[in-house]
Each structure stands twice: as structure tokens, then as C-alpha cells.
């Protein structure tokens, strides 16, 4: 059965220059694969980078030399490809890589070794530097980062996995006003994250953008991941009526824009996507399965295809959906998807999403954006938040608290009709900026899941707070049972950086959450980000 999702409007908001095939250096039919080129960054040691290419003919010899290292010789396989694993390199100087065969010599020059990050997703990852706030200053500053190198995959789709890219939009380049700020795009989030990361690490960073606006997660997922979640997969052989599948169909972008990259050794990946899965007719409630499944399949495929050089649990960062419309009444779609982006935990890493980090963006609205409120121009705050969590999760650096506050205890006082909510086990101080954002689910049935007519969500304003707790009032609840609490459960929950709860230490907002509560009414409930599964325990 074929499923075609209608392309959404923001797929059209970023019209990029036509992709063109840019072949790698060649001698006859002896070439490097499409994503190798001068000025590139390969993954630094202790991992080993992979180099592969084509020809000149099956069974012939190819010798690859890295400046200062012993040459490596391999045979061209039956598919007319060859592949070598270079020695680990930890220095930061430019290198030359030479491949020789009976057809001649091909060369890659000015090659740096650093950390390679893949940046993928939809239009907010596509969002270009010249559409930023302070774009002129950001673009002018790019030239000061010659050890960051950028590459953009061409926008293509395929019904079967491809061994190499069909096209390249931007070959490996040094950042300058043309390559970063010109008509051809480079992702703003990707570059700003890479720039901040370089400022901390002080060694080369390679950034590879592979993104397409308006696309759902299913098209970036392989069939194995989709089957785990009972999502129909693309079946070209049984395609009734020979109907053309659009680029949003399952696996088509994975096949053409991600799978070809999996021979590379990479350090990690960034993901900015979810809008297409939150907007009807999409069903956001499958994302708690499809997102962890996609991450798992990417990790496995990169690990295997890079000859075990890409870590099998490589770091994966993502941006939790920001606001969209200037309407505080919308409680479905985006709020559901934000929760499901964390596999229904409310935070990452967690038991289902190991070595995953995120930037919460629900408090960064830009309703006046000329590119639509769904495309905010403030990507600097997003990059700052990605960096803070990435340094801790991806690099194990002690950067202090890298998450926003999260509730760990709930206590109901039936006399005052309040709930006392404690954040982070009393281990961090909170900054309360608004009394709004909390709601309680009131029901006639104590086992209600808040999805039926027997229950109603009612605002529960903050009436008091101290350094670790907030008190919320449920006096507006006319039903006998309070069965759940939720926070920031709106498409656009607050003005810019004015949600209710923030961390004093890192200025990060508390992420949205929903918590079903135990009964009877007087309860003390507890969970922690440190346990395997954050069960609520009745005391």
C-alpha cells in the first residue's frame, strides 16, 4: 500500500539553487567517491577515517598514501570500488591524500583531521545563515574559522539505497561570505553549533548538511526502523498503478541523502525536524517509536559501513520543537511531538535514547519572522543550548548542569488545594518568570487518562515558589480527582524567554512535561532523571 504525504508549505520557503553533480578528482574512470574533496575534514584519531572510490577496473591495484604514513594497497572489488582505512591522525595540520592506480594518480589536498558532524532534518536545519538575526555580523565572522569546513549534500531521493551521492550542492569549502552567506545555503544551526564547538575544542570541525524542508522522519528512516514501529515501507515492486512517490515517502531521503554517507567515519549527528510529523494529516503519536528507531538504525549502519570506526552509540543531538503560531490555545500537535521527541520521558538522555542530547526551544518564538513563525531567526540561542548539552553528553566535559529543571517530586495539599512540585531533587535553583503554564486534569473518574469527556484540563497558576519548588493551585478544579499535571503544553506556550520555570545556573527553560498522578488525593510522588525508567512511586 502506498502512502503519500502532501508536501507542506515550508518545503517551499527555502528554494535552493539547483543541485549539480560535481565529480571528484579523476583520472579516466579512477575517482574518489563524491563526498571527498580538497579542503575536507576527516574524522580524527583515535578513530580511523575511511577513503573509498571507483575503478580503474575490478581486480586492479590501488595504493593510497597519507602524507607521512605508510601507503596502503587494496584490490578493486567486483563492483569496481575500493576502500581503505587510514591510520589514525590526531594532529591539526593540513594533509595530502594520494591514490595511485594503473590509470594515474588522484589527490586530495588541504585535508584536515577533526570531528565530523552530520546535520540533518527539515526546513529549520535548511534555514540559511543570511536569514538569521545579525546575519551580516555572523557571515562576516565566518572567515575567522578556517579550521571549520562545510559540505552540503544535494537534494535527491531514491527508491533504493545508493552507494554514493547523486549530487552535491556545496563541495568541501572553507567558510567565507560566499560559501556561508551566498545564494547556495549552508545550514545556520549546523554552522553556529560547529563554530561554538570549535571555540571549545580548538581543533578542526567538519560539518556535513543533508536536509530537505517539509520532510517527515519516515523518509529519513530505513525499512528496519520503520518496521519496528509498524510504519508502511516503500514497495516499488508492488506499486499499484505505477504512482510516483514524492520525496516525503518512507526511506526515500535515507536512501539518497544519508545512506551514501555511511561509509564515512563520523563523530556525531544533529537533527532539527518534527514539524512535518506534528501537522495534520500526520500522526505525532508514532514519533516516540520512530525517532529512537531512526537513531538506532543510523548508528548501526554508520558503525558497520565505516568498518566499526564510527562509534556504535555515536552522540545524537536534536532541537525540541519551537513555537509556531501566536495562539496560546493550541494544545495538540507540537506539544505532543515535543513529548514524543524524548520517547515520553521529558528529557534526554534516557533509557530509550542513550547518548542523546537536546536543545529546548519552546520559549524562542519569532512570530514576526518573514519566513513564517515556524522558522524563527534566532538560531544562536539554539546553537548555544546544543553546545551546552553536547559538551556534556557528546564529549564528557563537565560543563555544569546542561538540562533545564525537571520535576522530581509532587505533593498534594488537599486543604489549600495546591500541588507542591520539587525540581531536580532540591539540587538546583530555579528562576520563576511567570505564574502561567501549569495545568491539572480534573476528572470524575480517578483512573482517567485525560483523553475522554469525563476529564477537563484547568489552569493551575503558580501561587508561591522558592529556590527549588513551585506551588500551583488547583482551586479551579470542580471534579473530585486531579489525575494529571502538565506544563507548557501549548504550541506556543510563552513570550520570548518568559516561560514559567528556568534554571538559575544555566538559564535553560524547564522542558514540557505531562505526569499522570497516583490516587488517593494525598500523595507524595517521586521520580528522577537518574533511574532507568522514571516510575512514580507512591509513599
Coordinates of C-alpha atoms in Angstrom, one line a residue:
X1 CA 0.0 0.0 0.0
X2 CA 1.3 3.4 -0.9
X3 CA 1.2 6.4 1.5
X4 CA 1.9 9.8 0.1
X5 CA 2.1 12.8 2.4
X6 CA 1.3 16.1 0.9
X7 CA 4.3 18.5 0.8
X8 CA 3.8 21.2 3.4
X9 CA 4.2 24.9 2.8
X10 CA 7.5 25.3 4.5
X11 CA 9.0 22.9 1.9
X12 CA 8.7 25.8 -0.4
X13 CA 10.1 28.5 1.8
X14 CA 13.7 27.8 1.1
X15 CA 14.2 27.4 -2.6
X16 CA 17.8 26.4 -3.1
X17 CA 20.0 26.6 -6.2
X18 CA 19.7 23.7 -8.5
X19 CA 21.8 20.7 -7.3
X20 CA 24.5 19.8 -9.7
X21 CA 26.7 16.7 -9.9
X22 CA 30.3 17.7 -9.1
X23 CA 32.6 14.7 -9.8
X24 CA 35.6 14.1 -7.5
X25 CA 39.1 14.4 -9.0
X26 CA 39.5 11.7 -11.6
X27 CA 41.9 10.0 -13.9
X28 CA 39.9 8.2 -16.5
X29 CA 37.3 6.2 -14.6
X30 CA 39.5 6.3 -11.4
X31 CA 37.9 8.6 -8.9
X32 CA 37.2 9.3 -5.3
X33 CA 33.6 9.0 -4.1
X34 CA 31.5 12.1 -4.5
X35 CA 31.9 13.5 -0.9
X36 CA 35.7 13.5 -0.9
X37 CA 37.4 16.6 -2.0
X38 CA 40.1 19.3 -1.3
X39 CA 39.7 21.1 2.0
X40 CA 37.6 18.4 3.6
X41 CA 37.7 17.2 7.2
X42 CA 38.1 13.5 8.0
X43 CA 37.5 12.1 11.5
X44 CA 40.5 12.4 13.8
X45 CA 42.1 9.8 16.0
X46 CA 41.7 7.6 17.9
X47 CA 39.2 6.7 15.1
X48 CA 40.4 5.9 11.6
X49 CA 39.0 7.7 8.6
X50 CA 37.6 5.8 5.6
X51 CA 38.6 6.6 2.0
X52 CA 36.9 5.0 -0.9
X53 CA 36.4 5.4 -4.6
X54 CA 35.9 3.8 -8.1
X55 CA 38.0 2.0 -10.6
X56 CA 40.0 1.7 -12.6
X57 CA 38.8 -1.9 -13.1
X58 CA 37.8 -4.9 -10.9
X59 CA 40.9 -6.7 -9.7
X60 CA 43.3 -3.9 -10.3
X61 CA 45.5 -2.4 -7.6
X62 CA 45.0 0.9 -5.8
X63 CA 47.6 2.4 -3.4
X64 CA 46.5 5.2 -1.1
X65 CA 49.1 7.4 0.7
X66 CA 48.5 9.8 3.5
X67 CA 51.4 12.3 4.0
X68 CA 53.8 10.9 6.4
X69 CA 52.2 7.4 6.7
X70 CA 52.9 4.0 5.1
X71 CA 51.0 3.6 1.8
X72 CA 48.1 1.1 1.8
X73 CA 47.3 -1.1 -1.2
X74 CA 44.0 -2.7 -2.0
X75 CA 42.3 -4.5 -4.8
X76 CA 39.3 -3.0 -6.7
X77 CA 36.3 -5.3 -6.0
X78 CA 33.8 -6.8 -8.4
X79 CA 31.6 -3.7 -8.0
X80 CA 34.5 -1.6 -9.3
X81 CA 35.0 0.1 -5.9
X82 CA 37.9 0.2 -3.5
X83 CA 38.1 1.2 0.2
X84 CA 40.9 1.8 2.7
X85 CA 41.1 2.6 6.4
X86 CA 43.7 5.3 7.1
X87 CA 45.9 5.4 10.1
X88 CA 44.5 7.4 13.0
X89 CA 45.6 11.1 12.8
X90 CA 45.4 13.5 15.8
X91 CA 47.4 16.5 14.6
X92 CA 45.7 19.6 13.2
X93 CA 48.0 20.3 10.2
X94 CA 46.8 20.0 6.6
X95 CA 47.5 16.7 4.9
X96 CA 47.6 15.4 1.3
X97 CA 46.0 12.1 0.4
X98 CA 47.1 10.4 -2.9
X99 CA 45.6 7.4 -4.6
X100 CA 47.5 5.7 -7.4
X101 CA 46.5 3.1 -10.0
X102 CA 47.3 2.0 -13.5
X103 CA 45.1 4.8 -14.7
X104 CA 47.0 7.5 -13.0
X105 CA 47.1 9.5 -9.7
X106 CA 44.3 11.4 -8.0
X107 CA 44.8 13.6 -5.0
X108 CA 43.0 15.3 -2.1
X109 CA 44.8 18.4 -0.7
X110 CA 44.4 20.6 2.4
X111 CA 42.7 17.7 4.3
X112 CA 42.3 18.3 8.0
X113 CA 41.5 15.7 10.7
X114 CA 38.9 16.7 13.3
X115 CA 35.4 15.8 14.4
X116 CA 32.8 15.2 11.7
X117 CA 29.2 16.0 12.4
X118 CA 26.2 15.2 10.2
X119 CA 23.4 17.8 10.3
X120 CA 20.0 16.6 9.0
X121 CA 16.3 17.3 9.2
X122 CA 13.8 19.6 7.5
X123 CA 13.5 23.4 6.9
X124 CA 14.8 24.7 10.2
X125 CA 18.0 22.7 9.5
X126 CA 18.0 24.0 6.0
X127 CA 17.5 27.6 7.3
X128 CA 20.4 29.6 5.9
X129 CA 22.8 32.0 7.5
X130 CA 21.7 35.1 5.7
X131 CA 18.2 34.7 7.2
X132 CA 19.5 35.0 10.8
X133 CA 19.1 37.8 13.2
X134 CA 22.5 39.6 13.0
X135 CA 23.2 37.8 9.7
X136 CA 25.7 40.4 8.5
X137 CA 27.9 40.0 11.5
X138 CA 27.6 36.3 11.6
X139 CA 28.6 35.9 8.0
X140 CA 31.4 38.4 8.3
X141 CA 32.8 36.4 11.2
X142 CA 32.8 33.1 9.3
X143 CA 36.1 33.8 7.6
X144 CA 37.8 33.7 11.1
X145 CA 37.2 29.9 11.3
X146 CA 39.4 28.3 8.6
X147 CA 39.6 25.1 10.5
X148 CA 35.8 24.6 10.1
X149 CA 35.0 23.0 6.8
X150 CA 31.5 22.7 5.3
X151 CA 29.8 20.4 2.8
X152 CA 26.2 20.2 1.6
X153 CA 24.5 17.2 0.1
X154 CA 22.4 17.6 -3.0
X155 CA 18.6 17.2 -2.6
X156 CA 17.8 13.9 -4.2
X157 CA 15.6 10.9 -3.5
X158 CA 15.7 7.2 -4.4
X159 CA 13.5 4.1 -4.0
X160 CA 16.6 2.0 -3.2
X161 CA 19.7 2.7 -1.1
X162 CA 22.5 4.3 -3.1
X163 CA 26.2 3.7 -2.6
X164 CA 27.1 7.3 -3.4
X165 CA 25.5 10.7 -3.6
X166 CA 23.7 11.6 -6.8
X167 CA 24.6 15.2 -6.4
X168 CA 26.5 17.7 -4.3
X169 CA 25.1 21.2 -3.6
X170 CA 28.3 22.6 -2.0
X171 CA 31.7 20.8 -2.2
X172 CA 34.0 21.0 0.8
X173 CA 34.7 24.6 1.5
X174 CA 36.3 27.0 3.9
X175 CA 33.7 29.3 5.5
X176 CA 33.5 32.8 4.0
X177 CA 30.8 35.2 2.9
X178 CA 30.1 33.3 -0.3
X179 CA 30.1 29.8 1.0
X180 CA 28.3 30.6 4.2
X181 CA 26.2 33.5 3.2
X182 CA 25.7 33.2 -0.6
X183 CA 22.7 32.1 -2.6
X184 CA 23.6 28.4 -2.1
X185 CA 22.8 27.6 1.5
X186 CA 24.7 26.3 4.4
X187 CA 22.7 25.4 7.5
X188 CA 22.7 28.2 10.1
X189 CA 22.2 25.8 13.1
X190 CA 24.8 23.4 11.8
X191 CA 27.4 26.2 11.3
X192 CA 26.7 28.0 14.6
X193 CA 27.0 24.8 16.5
X194 CA 30.2 23.9 14.7
X195 CA 31.6 27.4 15.4
X196 CA 30.8 27.2 19.1
X197 CA 32.2 23.6 19.3
X198 CA 35.4 24.7 17.6
X199 CA 35.8 27.6 20.2
X200 CA 35.8 24.9 22.9
X201 CA 37.8 22.1 21.3
X202 CA 40.3 24.2 19.3
X203 CA 40.7 21.5 16.6
X204 CA 39.1 21.1 13.1
X205 CA 35.4 20.5 12.7
X206 CA 33.8 19.1 9.6
X207 CA 30.1 19.9 9.0
X208 CA 28.0 17.9 6.5
X209 CA 24.5 19.1 5.9
X210 CA 21.9 16.7 4.5
X211 CA 18.5 18.2 4.9
X212 CA 15.2 18.9 3.0
X213 CA 12.4 21.2 4.0
X214 CA 8.9 19.8 4.7
X215 CA 10.0 16.2 5.1
X216 CA 8.8 13.8 7.8
X217 CA 11.0 11.5 9.9
X218 CA 9.8 8.4 7.9
X219 CA 11.6 9.5 4.7
X220 CA 14.9 9.7 6.7
X221 CA 14.5 6.2 8.2
X222 CA 15.4 2.9 6.7
X223 CA 12.9 0.0 6.4
X224 CA 14.3 -1.7 9.5
X225 CA 13.5 1.3 11.7
X226 CA 10.0 1.7 10.1
X227 CA 9.1 -1.9 10.6
X228 CA 9.9 -1.6 14.3
X229 CA 7.1 0.9 14.5
X230 CA 4.7 -0.7 12.1
X231 CA 5.1 2.1 9.6
X232 CA 4.4 1.1 6.0
X233 CA 7.5 1.0 3.9
X234 CA 8.2 1.9 0.3
X235 CA 7.5 -1.0 -2.1
X236 CA 8.3 -0.1 -5.7
X237 CA 7.8 -3.6 -7.0
X238 CA 4.2 -3.7 -5.8
X239 CA 3.5 0.0 -6.5
X240 CA -0.1 -0.1 -7.7
X241 CA -0.9 1.9 -10.8
X242 CA 2.8 2.9 -11.0
X243 CA 2.1 6.0 -9.0
X244 CA 5.1 8.4 -8.4
X245 CA 6.1 8.6 -4.8
X246 CA 7.0 12.1 -3.6
X247 CA 10.2 12.8 -1.6
X248 CA 8.3 12.6 1.7
X249 CA 7.6 8.9 1.3
X250 CA 9.2 6.4 3.6
X251 CA 13.0 5.9 3.2
X252 CA 13.4 7.9 0.0
X253 CA 15.8 10.5 1.5
X254 CA 17.6 8.0 3.7
X255 CA 18.3 6.0 0.5
X256 CA 19.7 9.0 -1.5
X257 CA 21.0 11.6 1.1
X258 CA 22.1 9.6 4.2
X259 CA 22.9 6.0 3.4
X260 CA 25.6 7.1 0.9
X261 CA 27.4 8.9 3.7
X262 CA 27.5 5.9 6.0
X263 CA 31.0 4.8 4.8
X264 CA 32.3 7.9 6.4
X265 CA 33.7 7.9 9.9
X266 CA 31.8 10.5 11.9
X267 CA 31.7 11.8 15.4
X268 CA 28.0 12.6 15.8
X269 CA 24.8 13.9 14.3
X270 CA 22.5 16.9 14.8
X271 CA 18.7 16.7 14.0
X272 CA 16.2 19.5 13.6
X273 CA 13.0 18.0 12.4
X274 CA 9.5 17.3 13.6
X275 CA 7.2 20.0 12.3
X276 CA 6.1 17.7 9.4
X277 CA 5.1 15.0 11.9
X278 CA 3.2 17.4 14.1
X279 CA 0.9 19.0 11.5
X280 CA -2.2 17.1 10.2
X281 CA -2.7 14.8 8.5
X282 CA 0.5 13.4 10.2
X283 CA 0.1 11.5 13.4
X284 CA 2.6 12.8 16.0
X285 CA 1.9 9.9 18.3
X286 CA 4.1 7.5 16.4
X287 CA 7.2 9.7 17.0
X288 CA 8.0 8.1 20.4
X289 CA 8.8 5.0 18.4
X290 CA 10.1 6.3 15.0
X291 CA 12.6 8.7 16.5
X292 CA 14.5 6.3 18.7
X293 CA 14.3 3.7 16.0
X294 CA 15.8 6.0 13.4
X295 CA 18.6 7.0 15.7
X296 CA 19.3 3.3 16.4
X297 CA 19.4 2.4 12.7
X298 CA 21.6 5.3 11.8
X299 CA 24.1 4.3 14.5
X300 CA 24.2 0.7 13.4
X301 CA 24.6 1.5 9.7
X302 CA 27.3 4.1 10.2
X303 CA 29.1 1.8 12.6
X304 CA 29.1 -1.2 10.2
X305 CA 29.7 0.6 7.0
X306 CA 32.6 2.6 8.4
X307 CA 34.3 -0.7 9.4
X308 CA 33.4 -0.2 13.1
X309 CA 35.2 3.2 13.2
X310 CA 32.1 5.3 13.8
X311 CA 31.0 4.7 17.4
X312 CA 28.0 2.3 17.6
X313 CA 26.5 4.7 20.1
X314 CA 27.7 8.0 18.5
X315 CA 26.3 11.2 20.0
X316 CA 23.0 12.4 18.6
X317 CA 21.7 15.9 19.3
X318 CA 18.3 17.4 18.4
X319 CA 16.3 20.5 18.7
X320 CA 13.0 20.1 20.5
X321 CA 10.3 21.9 18.5
X322 CA 10.0 25.6 19.0
X323 CA 6.7 27.6 18.8
X324 CA 4.8 28.4 15.6
X325 CA 1.6 30.5 15.6
X326 CA 0.9 33.3 18.0
X327 CA -2.0 31.4 19.6
X328 CA -1.7 30.1 23.1
X329 CA -4.9 28.0 22.8
X330 CA -3.4 25.2 20.7
X331 CA -2.7 22.1 22.8
X332 CA -2.2 19.3 20.2
X333 CA 0.4 18.6 17.5
X334 CA 3.5 20.5 18.6
X335 CA 3.1 19.8 22.3
X336 CA 2.5 16.1 21.7
X337 CA 5.5 15.8 19.4
X338 CA 7.8 17.6 21.9
X339 CA 7.0 15.0 24.4
X340 CA 7.4 12.1 21.9
X341 CA 10.8 13.6 20.9
X342 CA 12.0 12.4 24.3
X343 CA 10.3 9.0 23.9
X344 CA 7.8 10.2 26.5
X345 CA 10.4 10.8 29.3
X346 CA 10.5 14.6 29.0
X347 CA 14.3 14.7 29.0
X348 CA 17.3 13.1 27.4
X349 CA 19.5 11.0 27.7
X350 CA 17.1 8.3 29.0
X351 CA 16.7 4.5 28.8
X352 CA 15.4 4.6 25.3
X353 CA 17.7 7.4 24.0
X354 CA 21.2 6.8 25.2
X355 CA 23.9 9.3 24.4
X356 CA 21.3 11.7 23.1
X357 CA 21.2 15.5 23.9
X358 CA 18.7 18.2 23.1
X359 CA 18.2 21.9 22.9
X360 CA 14.8 23.0 24.2
X361 CA 13.4 25.8 22.0
X362 CA 9.7 26.2 23.2
X363 CA 10.5 29.7 24.6
X364 CA 12.0 31.2 21.5
X365 CA 9.1 32.4 19.4
X366 CA 9.6 34.7 16.4
X367 CA 6.0 35.4 15.3
X368 CA 7.1 38.2 13.0
X369 CA 9.6 36.1 11.1
X370 CA 9.3 36.9 7.3
X371 CA 9.9 33.2 6.8
X372 CA 6.9 32.3 8.9
X373 CA 6.7 31.8 12.7
X374 CA 7.6 28.2 12.2
X375 CA 11.1 29.4 11.0
X376 CA 12.5 31.6 13.8
X377 CA 15.5 33.7 13.0
X378 CA 17.2 33.2 16.4
X379 CA 19.3 30.2 15.8
X380 CA 22.1 31.5 18.1
X381 CA 20.2 30.5 21.2
X382 CA 19.5 27.1 19.7
X383 CA 23.2 26.6 19.0
X384 CA 24.2 27.8 22.5
X385 CA 21.8 25.2 24.1
X386 CA 23.0 22.4 21.8
X387 CA 26.6 23.2 22.7
X388 CA 26.0 23.1 26.4
X389 CA 24.3 19.7 26.3
X390 CA 26.6 18.4 23.6
X391 CA 29.8 19.2 25.6
X392 CA 28.5 17.1 28.4
X393 CA 26.8 14.2 26.6
X394 CA 28.9 14.0 23.4
X395 CA 32.3 15.0 24.9
X396 CA 32.0 14.1 28.6
X397 CA 33.1 17.6 29.6
X398 CA 31.9 18.9 33.0
X399 CA 30.0 22.0 31.8
X400 CA 27.8 22.1 34.8
X401 CA 24.1 21.4 34.6
X402 CA 23.2 21.0 30.9
X403 CA 19.5 20.4 31.2
X404 CA 16.6 22.7 32.2
X405 CA 14.9 22.0 35.5
X406 CA 12.7 18.8 35.7
X407 CA 10.2 17.9 38.4
X408 CA 11.1 15.0 40.7
X409 CA 8.5 15.3 43.5
X410 CA 4.9 16.2 43.7
X411 CA 2.9 16.7 46.9
X412 CA -0.8 17.4 47.1
X413 CA -2.2 19.5 49.9
X414 CA -6.0 19.0 49.8
X415 CA -6.6 21.7 52.4
X416 CA -5.1 24.5 50.4
X417 CA -5.9 22.8 47.1
X418 CA -2.3 23.1 45.9
X419 CA 0.4 20.9 44.5
X420 CA 4.0 21.4 45.6
X421 CA 6.3 20.5 42.8
X422 CA 10.0 20.0 43.6
X423 CA 12.6 20.3 40.8
X424 CA 15.8 18.2 40.4
X425 CA 15.8 16.7 43.9
X426 CA 16.5 20.0 45.5
X427 CA 19.9 20.1 43.8
X428 CA 19.5 23.2 41.7
X429 CA 17.9 26.6 42.0
X430 CA 15.0 27.7 39.7
X431 CA 14.0 31.1 38.3
X432 CA 10.3 31.6 38.1
X433 CA 9.4 34.2 35.4
X434 CA 5.7 33.7 35.1
X435 CA 2.8 32.2 37.1
X436 CA 1.3 30.6 33.9
X437 CA 2.0 27.3 32.2
X438 CA 0.8 24.6 34.6
X439 CA -2.5 22.8 34.2
X440 CA -4.2 20.0 36.1
X441 CA -6.5 17.4 34.6
X442 CA -9.7 17.2 36.6
X443 CA -11.9 14.1 36.4
X444 CA -14.9 12.4 37.8
X445 CA -13.0 9.1 37.4
X446 CA -9.8 8.6 39.4
X447 CA -8.4 6.3 36.7
X448 CA -9.0 8.7 33.8
X449 CA -6.2 9.1 31.3
X450 CA -7.5 12.7 30.5
X451 CA -8.4 11.7 26.9
X452 CA -12.2 11.4 27.3
X453 CA -15.1 13.7 28.1
X454 CA -15.0 12.8 31.8
X455 CA -11.9 15.0 32.3
X456 CA -11.0 18.6 31.8
X457 CA -7.7 20.4 31.8
X458 CA -7.8 23.5 34.0
X459 CA -5.2 26.2 34.5
X460 CA -3.2 25.9 37.7
X461 CA -1.3 29.1 38.3
X462 CA 1.8 29.3 40.5
X463 CA 0.9 30.8 43.9
X464 CA 4.2 30.5 45.6
X465 CA 7.8 29.3 45.0
X466 CA 11.2 29.1 46.5
X467 CA 14.6 28.1 45.2
X468 CA 13.6 24.5 44.3
X469 CA 9.8 24.3 44.4
X470 CA 6.7 25.8 43.0
X471 CA 3.2 25.7 44.4
X472 CA 0.3 25.5 41.9
X473 CA -3.3 26.0 42.7
X474 CA -6.0 23.6 41.6
X475 CA -8.9 25.5 43.0
X476 CA -10.3 25.8 39.6
X477 CA -10.9 22.0 39.5
X478 CA -14.6 21.3 40.1
X479 CA -14.2 17.5 39.8
X480 CA -13.2 15.2 42.7
X481 CA -10.0 13.9 41.2
X482 CA -6.8 15.6 40.0
X483 CA -5.4 12.8 37.8
X484 CA -2.6 14.6 35.9
X485 CA -0.4 17.7 35.7
X486 CA 1.2 19.1 32.6
X487 CA 3.4 22.1 31.9
X488 CA 4.0 24.3 28.8
X489 CA 1.6 22.1 26.9
X490 CA 0.9 24.6 24.1
X491 CA 2.1 25.0 20.5
X492 CA 3.4 28.5 21.6
X493 CA 3.5 28.4 25.4
X494 CA 5.1 31.8 26.3
X495 CA 6.7 35.0 25.1
X496 CA 10.4 35.1 24.3
X497 CA 12.3 33.5 27.3
X498 CA 9.3 34.1 29.5
X499 CA 8.0 30.7 30.3
X500 CA 7.4 29.9 34.0
X501 CA 10.4 27.9 35.1
X502 CA 14.1 28.3 34.3
X503 CA 17.4 27.2 35.8
X504 CA 19.4 29.9 37.5
X505 CA 22.7 28.2 36.8
X506 CA 22.4 27.8 33.0
X507 CA 19.3 29.9 32.1
X508 CA 17.7 27.0 30.4
X509 CA 13.9 26.6 30.4
X510 CA 12.2 23.7 32.0
X511 CA 11.1 21.3 29.2
X512 CA 7.4 20.5 28.8
X513 CA 6.1 17.5 30.7
X514 CA 2.9 15.6 31.4
X515 CA 2.6 13.4 34.5
X516 CA -0.3 11.2 35.4
X517 CA -0.7 11.0 39.2
X518 CA -1.5 8.3 41.7
X519 CA -4.6 8.3 43.9
X520 CA -5.9 8.8 46.6
X521 CA -5.6 12.6 46.8
X522 CA -2.9 12.9 49.4
X523 CA 0.2 11.6 47.8
X524 CA 3.9 12.1 47.6
X525 CA 5.3 11.1 44.2
X526 CA 8.9 10.9 43.1
X527 CA 11.0 10.2 40.0
X528 CA 14.5 11.0 38.9
X529 CA 16.4 11.5 35.7
X530 CA 19.0 9.1 37.1
X531 CA 16.8 6.0 37.3
X532 CA 16.4 3.7 34.3
X533 CA 12.7 4.3 33.9
X534 CA 11.2 7.2 35.8
X535 CA 8.3 5.4 37.6
X536 CA 6.2 7.4 40.1
X537 CA 6.3 5.7 43.5
X538 CA 3.5 6.1 46.0
X539 CA 4.7 6.7 49.6

